[in-house]
């Protein structure tokens, strides 16, 4: 597979899977306003998914469109990072997953606005405003929950610790990522990682949370299609109708 | 401030000036624990992210309203004084927002 198509699918898959996860919380947020915000973020991410898929499908030229890519691929063809397929859990789990992702997403998208590929730069430009807001929001909530009551602090710390091992995959570059760096598209993994660590450390300090060790063991495999047990269930639910009635118009 | 034991988020009134709007208009209310979250929530609930506009939030408790029972004394004396309204001048079509 063309490396650029692969890279674009990774970007799209990350956004799609997280969007799908957030959609499951519709009507279940801890407050009406949070419910709206979660849905807004989910919609932003779905919009970004469509832009990445659209471009990937065009480059691929195999007649697949965004729906085909979303609904007719099984887990081993999905390239999202493992962090995003982790369950919603409690609200601290949801927001910590969001915060880890948003931090990385923000620095990635900001860098992609300078990509040598004009289309990627344009999509990044459009996404950057959304991603900036996502990061502000999830960081704010992590501080509020971490520096809240003893119970919310404990839950937030537990979420931070439990999800930590999924936070490093994004910076562990394989040949696809490296090819994108060489082509002047993706930012170097080490640069992203140091930006990520600095921001997370800042927010955790404000949230009175203890940051797990940066050199801890990290789980990986999502980008190569090796997923945790959660993704199959997410896709089964998401793709059901297209599987039952393939190629139906909707 | 609400007491620390209160579990209810206070009510905020939201005023929004749209992109080409001239003044902030009251659009509704929402609950939020503090002003910063009230602004964030107002953005999510009431603006659908229209750019170039302005949001005001104010604690509902800080608004003083006129009493309905004062309606007569406050507003009715103006009814019989038509000369207080510029209704006798033909207004050109081009003049907006008057």
PDB file of N, CA and C in Angstrom, chain A residues 30-34 36-38 40-41 43-44 129-130 133-134 136-137 140-141 144, chain B residues 9 29-37 39-46 48-49 51:
ATOM      1  N   UNK A  30     -22.181  13.681  32.161  1.00  0.00           N
ATOM      2  CA  UNK A  30     -22.475  13.990  33.559  1.00  0.00           C
ATOM      3  C   UNK A  30     -23.334  15.246  33.727  1.00  0.00           C
ATOM      4  N   UNK A  31     -23.399  16.067  32.698  1.00  0.00           N
ATOM      5  CA  UNK A  31     -24.264  17.256  32.735  1.00  0.00           C
ATOM      6  C   UNK A  31     -24.658  17.543  31.295  1.00  0.00           C
ATOM      7  N   UNK A  32     -25.765  18.248  31.132  1.00  0.00           N
ATOM      8  CA  UNK A  32     -26.250  18.555  29.781  1.00  0.00           C
ATOM      9  C   UNK A  32     -25.161  19.221  28.948  1.00  0.00           C
ATOM     10  N   UNK A  33     -24.459  20.178  29.587  1.00  0.00           N
ATOM     11  CA  UNK A  33     -23.457  20.948  28.866  1.00  0.00           C
ATOM     12  C   UNK A  33     -22.283  20.063  28.436  1.00  0.00           C
ATOM     13  N   UNK A  34     -21.903  19.127  29.300  1.00  0.00           N
ATOM     14  CA  UNK A  34     -20.832  18.197  28.953  1.00  0.00           C
ATOM     15  C   UNK A  34     -21.263  17.288  27.811  1.00  0.00           C
ATOM     16  N   UNK A  36     -23.312  18.011  25.417  1.00  0.00           N
ATOM     17  CA  UNK A  36     -23.222  18.779  24.177  1.00  0.00           C
ATOM     18  C   UNK A  36     -21.768  18.878  23.720  1.00  0.00           C
ATOM     19  N   UNK A  37     -20.885  19.135  24.671  1.00  0.00           N
ATOM     20  CA  UNK A  37     -19.474  19.319  24.325  1.00  0.00           C
ATOM     21  C   UNK A  37     -18.888  18.021  23.763  1.00  0.00           C
ATOM     22  N   UNK A  38     -19.227  16.895  24.392  1.00  0.00           N
ATOM     23  CA  UNK A  38     -18.719  15.612  23.904  1.00  0.00           C
ATOM     24  C   UNK A  38     -19.193  15.355  22.474  1.00  0.00           C
ATOM     25  N   UNK A  40     -20.091  17.589  20.312  1.00  0.00           N
ATOM     26  CA  UNK A  40     -19.414  18.533  19.414  1.00  0.00           C
ATOM     27  C   UNK A  40     -18.038  18.021  19.022  1.00  0.00           C
ATOM     28  N   UNK A  41     -17.314  17.512  20.009  1.00  0.00           N
ATOM     29  CA  UNK A  41     -15.978  16.988  19.739  1.00  0.00           C
ATOM     30  C   UNK A  41     -16.089  15.782  18.792  1.00  0.00           C
ATOM     31  N   UNK A  43     -18.358  15.194  16.619  1.00  0.00           N
ATOM     32  CA  UNK A  43     -18.691  15.663  15.265  1.00  0.00           C
ATOM     33  C   UNK A  43     -17.476  16.274  14.572  1.00  0.00           C
ATOM     34  N   UNK A  44     -16.688  17.025  15.323  1.00  0.00           N
ATOM     35  CA  UNK A  44     -15.455  17.590  14.763  1.00  0.00           C
ATOM     36  C   UNK A  44     -14.573  16.461  14.221  1.00  0.00           C
ATOM     37  N   UNK A 129      -8.256  24.632  14.375  1.00  0.00           N
ATOM     38  CA  UNK A 129      -9.122  25.409  15.268  1.00  0.00           C
ATOM     39  C   UNK A 129      -9.911  24.481  16.178  1.00  0.00           C
ATOM     40  N   UNK A 130     -10.404  23.403  15.594  1.00  0.00           N
ATOM     41  CA  UNK A 130     -11.177  22.440  16.385  1.00  0.00           C
ATOM     42  C   UNK A 130     -10.297  21.780  17.436  1.00  0.00           C
ATOM     43  N   UNK A 133      -9.408  23.809  20.433  1.00  0.00           N
ATOM     44  CA  UNK A 133     -10.480  23.847  21.427  1.00  0.00           C
ATOM     45  C   UNK A 133     -10.563  22.535  22.204  1.00  0.00           C
ATOM     46  N   UNK A 134     -10.424  21.418  21.511  1.00  0.00           N
ATOM     47  CA  UNK A 134     -10.475  20.117  22.195  1.00  0.00           C
ATOM     48  C   UNK A 134      -9.417  20.061  23.300  1.00  0.00           C
ATOM     49  N   UNK A 136      -7.905  22.506  24.868  1.00  0.00           N
ATOM     50  CA  UNK A 136      -8.196  23.426  25.953  1.00  0.00           C
ATOM     51  C   UNK A 136      -9.231  22.809  26.898  1.00  0.00           C
ATOM     52  N   UNK A 137     -10.244  22.218  26.283  1.00  0.00           N
ATOM     53  CA  UNK A 137     -11.341  21.658  27.056  1.00  0.00           C
ATOM     54  C   UNK A 137     -10.903  20.439  27.879  1.00  0.00           C
ATOM     55  N   UNK A 140      -8.559  21.387  30.706  1.00  0.00           N
ATOM     56  CA  UNK A 140      -9.308  22.068  31.759  1.00  0.00           C
ATOM     57  C   UNK A 140     -10.037  21.050  32.649  1.00  0.00           C
ATOM     58  N   UNK A 141     -10.648  20.053  32.025  1.00  0.00           N
ATOM     59  CA  UNK A 141     -11.396  19.069  32.808  1.00  0.00           C
ATOM     60  C   UNK A 141     -10.467  18.170  33.622  1.00  0.00           C
ATOM     61  N   UNK A 144      -9.666  20.141  36.623  1.00  0.00           N
ATOM     62  CA  UNK A 144     -10.819  20.215  37.528  1.00  0.00           C
ATOM     63  C   UNK A 144     -11.031  18.904  38.282  1.00  0.00           C
TER      64      UNK A 144
ATOM     65  N   UNK B   9     -25.002  23.142  40.156  1.00  0.00           N
ATOM     66  CA  UNK B   9     -24.249  24.211  39.511  1.00  0.00           C
ATOM     67  C   UNK B   9     -25.140  25.446  39.409  1.00  0.00           C
ATOM     68  N   UNK B  29     -30.135  30.301  29.011  1.00  0.00           N
ATOM     69  CA  UNK B  29     -29.372  30.129  30.240  1.00  0.00           C
ATOM     70  C   UNK B  29     -28.787  28.727  30.288  1.00  0.00           C
ATOM     71  N   UNK B  30     -27.868  28.534  31.193  1.00  0.00           N
ATOM     72  CA  UNK B  30     -27.296  27.207  31.392  1.00  0.00           C
ATOM     73  C   UNK B  30     -26.697  27.119  32.789  1.00  0.00           C
ATOM     74  N   UNK B  31     -26.401  25.884  33.195  1.00  0.00           N
ATOM     75  CA  UNK B  31     -25.754  25.666  34.483  1.00  0.00           C
ATOM     76  C   UNK B  31     -24.271  25.406  34.261  1.00  0.00           C
ATOM     77  N   UNK B  32     -23.448  25.982  35.102  1.00  0.00           N
ATOM     78  CA  UNK B  32     -22.005  25.752  35.010  1.00  0.00           C
ATOM     79  C   UNK B  32     -21.394  26.057  36.373  1.00  0.00           C
ATOM     80  N   UNK B  33     -20.298  25.370  36.708  1.00  0.00           N
ATOM     81  CA  UNK B  33     -19.694  25.588  38.029  1.00  0.00           C
ATOM     82  C   UNK B  33     -18.978  26.929  38.157  1.00  0.00           C
ATOM     83  N   UNK B  34     -18.477  27.477  37.050  1.00  0.00           N
ATOM     84  CA  UNK B  34     -17.834  28.791  37.144  1.00  0.00           C
ATOM     85  C   UNK B  34     -17.894  29.496  35.782  1.00  0.00           C
ATOM     86  N   UNK B  35     -17.396  30.733  35.772  1.00  0.00           N
ATOM     87  CA  UNK B  35     -17.558  31.570  34.581  1.00  0.00           C
ATOM     88  C   UNK B  35     -16.870  30.980  33.361  1.00  0.00           C
ATOM     89  N   UNK B  36     -15.678  30.425  33.560  1.00  0.00           N
ATOM     90  CA  UNK B  36     -14.922  29.902  32.426  1.00  0.00           C
ATOM     91  C   UNK B  36     -15.675  28.749  31.757  1.00  0.00           C
ATOM     92  N   UNK B  37     -16.200  27.851  32.596  1.00  0.00           N
ATOM     93  CA  UNK B  37     -16.954  26.752  32.015  1.00  0.00           C
ATOM     94  C   UNK B  37     -18.274  27.229  31.439  1.00  0.00           C
ATOM     95  N   UNK B  39     -18.691  29.998  29.831  1.00  0.00           N
ATOM     96  CA  UNK B  39     -18.379  30.490  28.479  1.00  0.00           C
ATOM     97  C   UNK B  39     -18.172  29.314  27.527  1.00  0.00           C
ATOM     98  N   UNK B  40     -17.401  28.321  27.972  1.00  0.00           N
ATOM     99  CA  UNK B  40     -17.191  27.129  27.138  1.00  0.00           C
ATOM    100  C   UNK B  40     -18.511  26.448  26.796  1.00  0.00           C
ATOM    101  N   UNK B  41     -19.341  26.301  27.821  1.00  0.00           N
ATOM    102  CA  UNK B  41     -20.617  25.625  27.595  1.00  0.00           C
ATOM    103  C   UNK B  41     -21.527  26.441  26.686  1.00  0.00           C
ATOM    104  N   UNK B  42     -21.500  27.755  26.865  1.00  0.00           N
ATOM    105  CA  UNK B  42     -22.339  28.619  26.038  1.00  0.00           C
ATOM    106  C   UNK B  42     -21.930  28.486  24.572  1.00  0.00           C
ATOM    107  N   UNK B  43     -20.626  28.363  24.378  1.00  0.00           N
ATOM    108  CA  UNK B  43     -20.126  28.189  23.021  1.00  0.00           C
ATOM    109  C   UNK B  43     -20.648  26.888  22.427  1.00  0.00           C
ATOM    110  N   UNK B  44     -20.625  25.825  23.206  1.00  0.00           N
ATOM    111  CA  UNK B  44     -21.086  24.535  22.694  1.00  0.00           C
ATOM    112  C   UNK B  44     -22.597  24.487  22.515  1.00  0.00           C
ATOM    113  N   UNK B  45     -23.302  25.115  23.459  1.00  0.00           N
ATOM    114  CA  UNK B  45     -24.759  24.967  23.434  1.00  0.00           C
ATOM    115  C   UNK B  45     -25.410  25.980  22.490  1.00  0.00           C
ATOM    116  N   UNK B  46     -24.882  27.218  22.466  1.00  0.00           N
ATOM    117  CA  UNK B  46     -25.627  28.283  21.784  1.00  0.00           C
ATOM    118  C   UNK B  46     -24.998  28.832  20.511  1.00  0.00           C
ATOM    119  N   UNK B  48     -22.753  26.981  18.177  1.00  0.00           N
ATOM    120  CA  UNK B  48     -22.346  26.055  17.128  1.00  0.00           C
ATOM    121  C   UNK B  48     -21.113  26.582  16.415  1.00  0.00           C
ATOM    122  N   UNK B  49     -20.281  27.267  17.173  1.00  0.00           N
ATOM    123  CA  UNK B  49     -18.977  27.679  16.696  1.00  0.00           C
ATOM    124  C   UNK B  49     -18.934  28.700  15.576  1.00  0.00           C
ATOM    125  N   UNK B  51     -17.794  31.889  14.054  1.00  0.00           N
ATOM    126  CA  UNK B  51     -16.639  32.671  14.466  1.00  0.00           C
ATOM    127  C   UNK B  51     -16.934  34.167  14.496  1.00  0.00           C
TER     128      UNK B  51
END
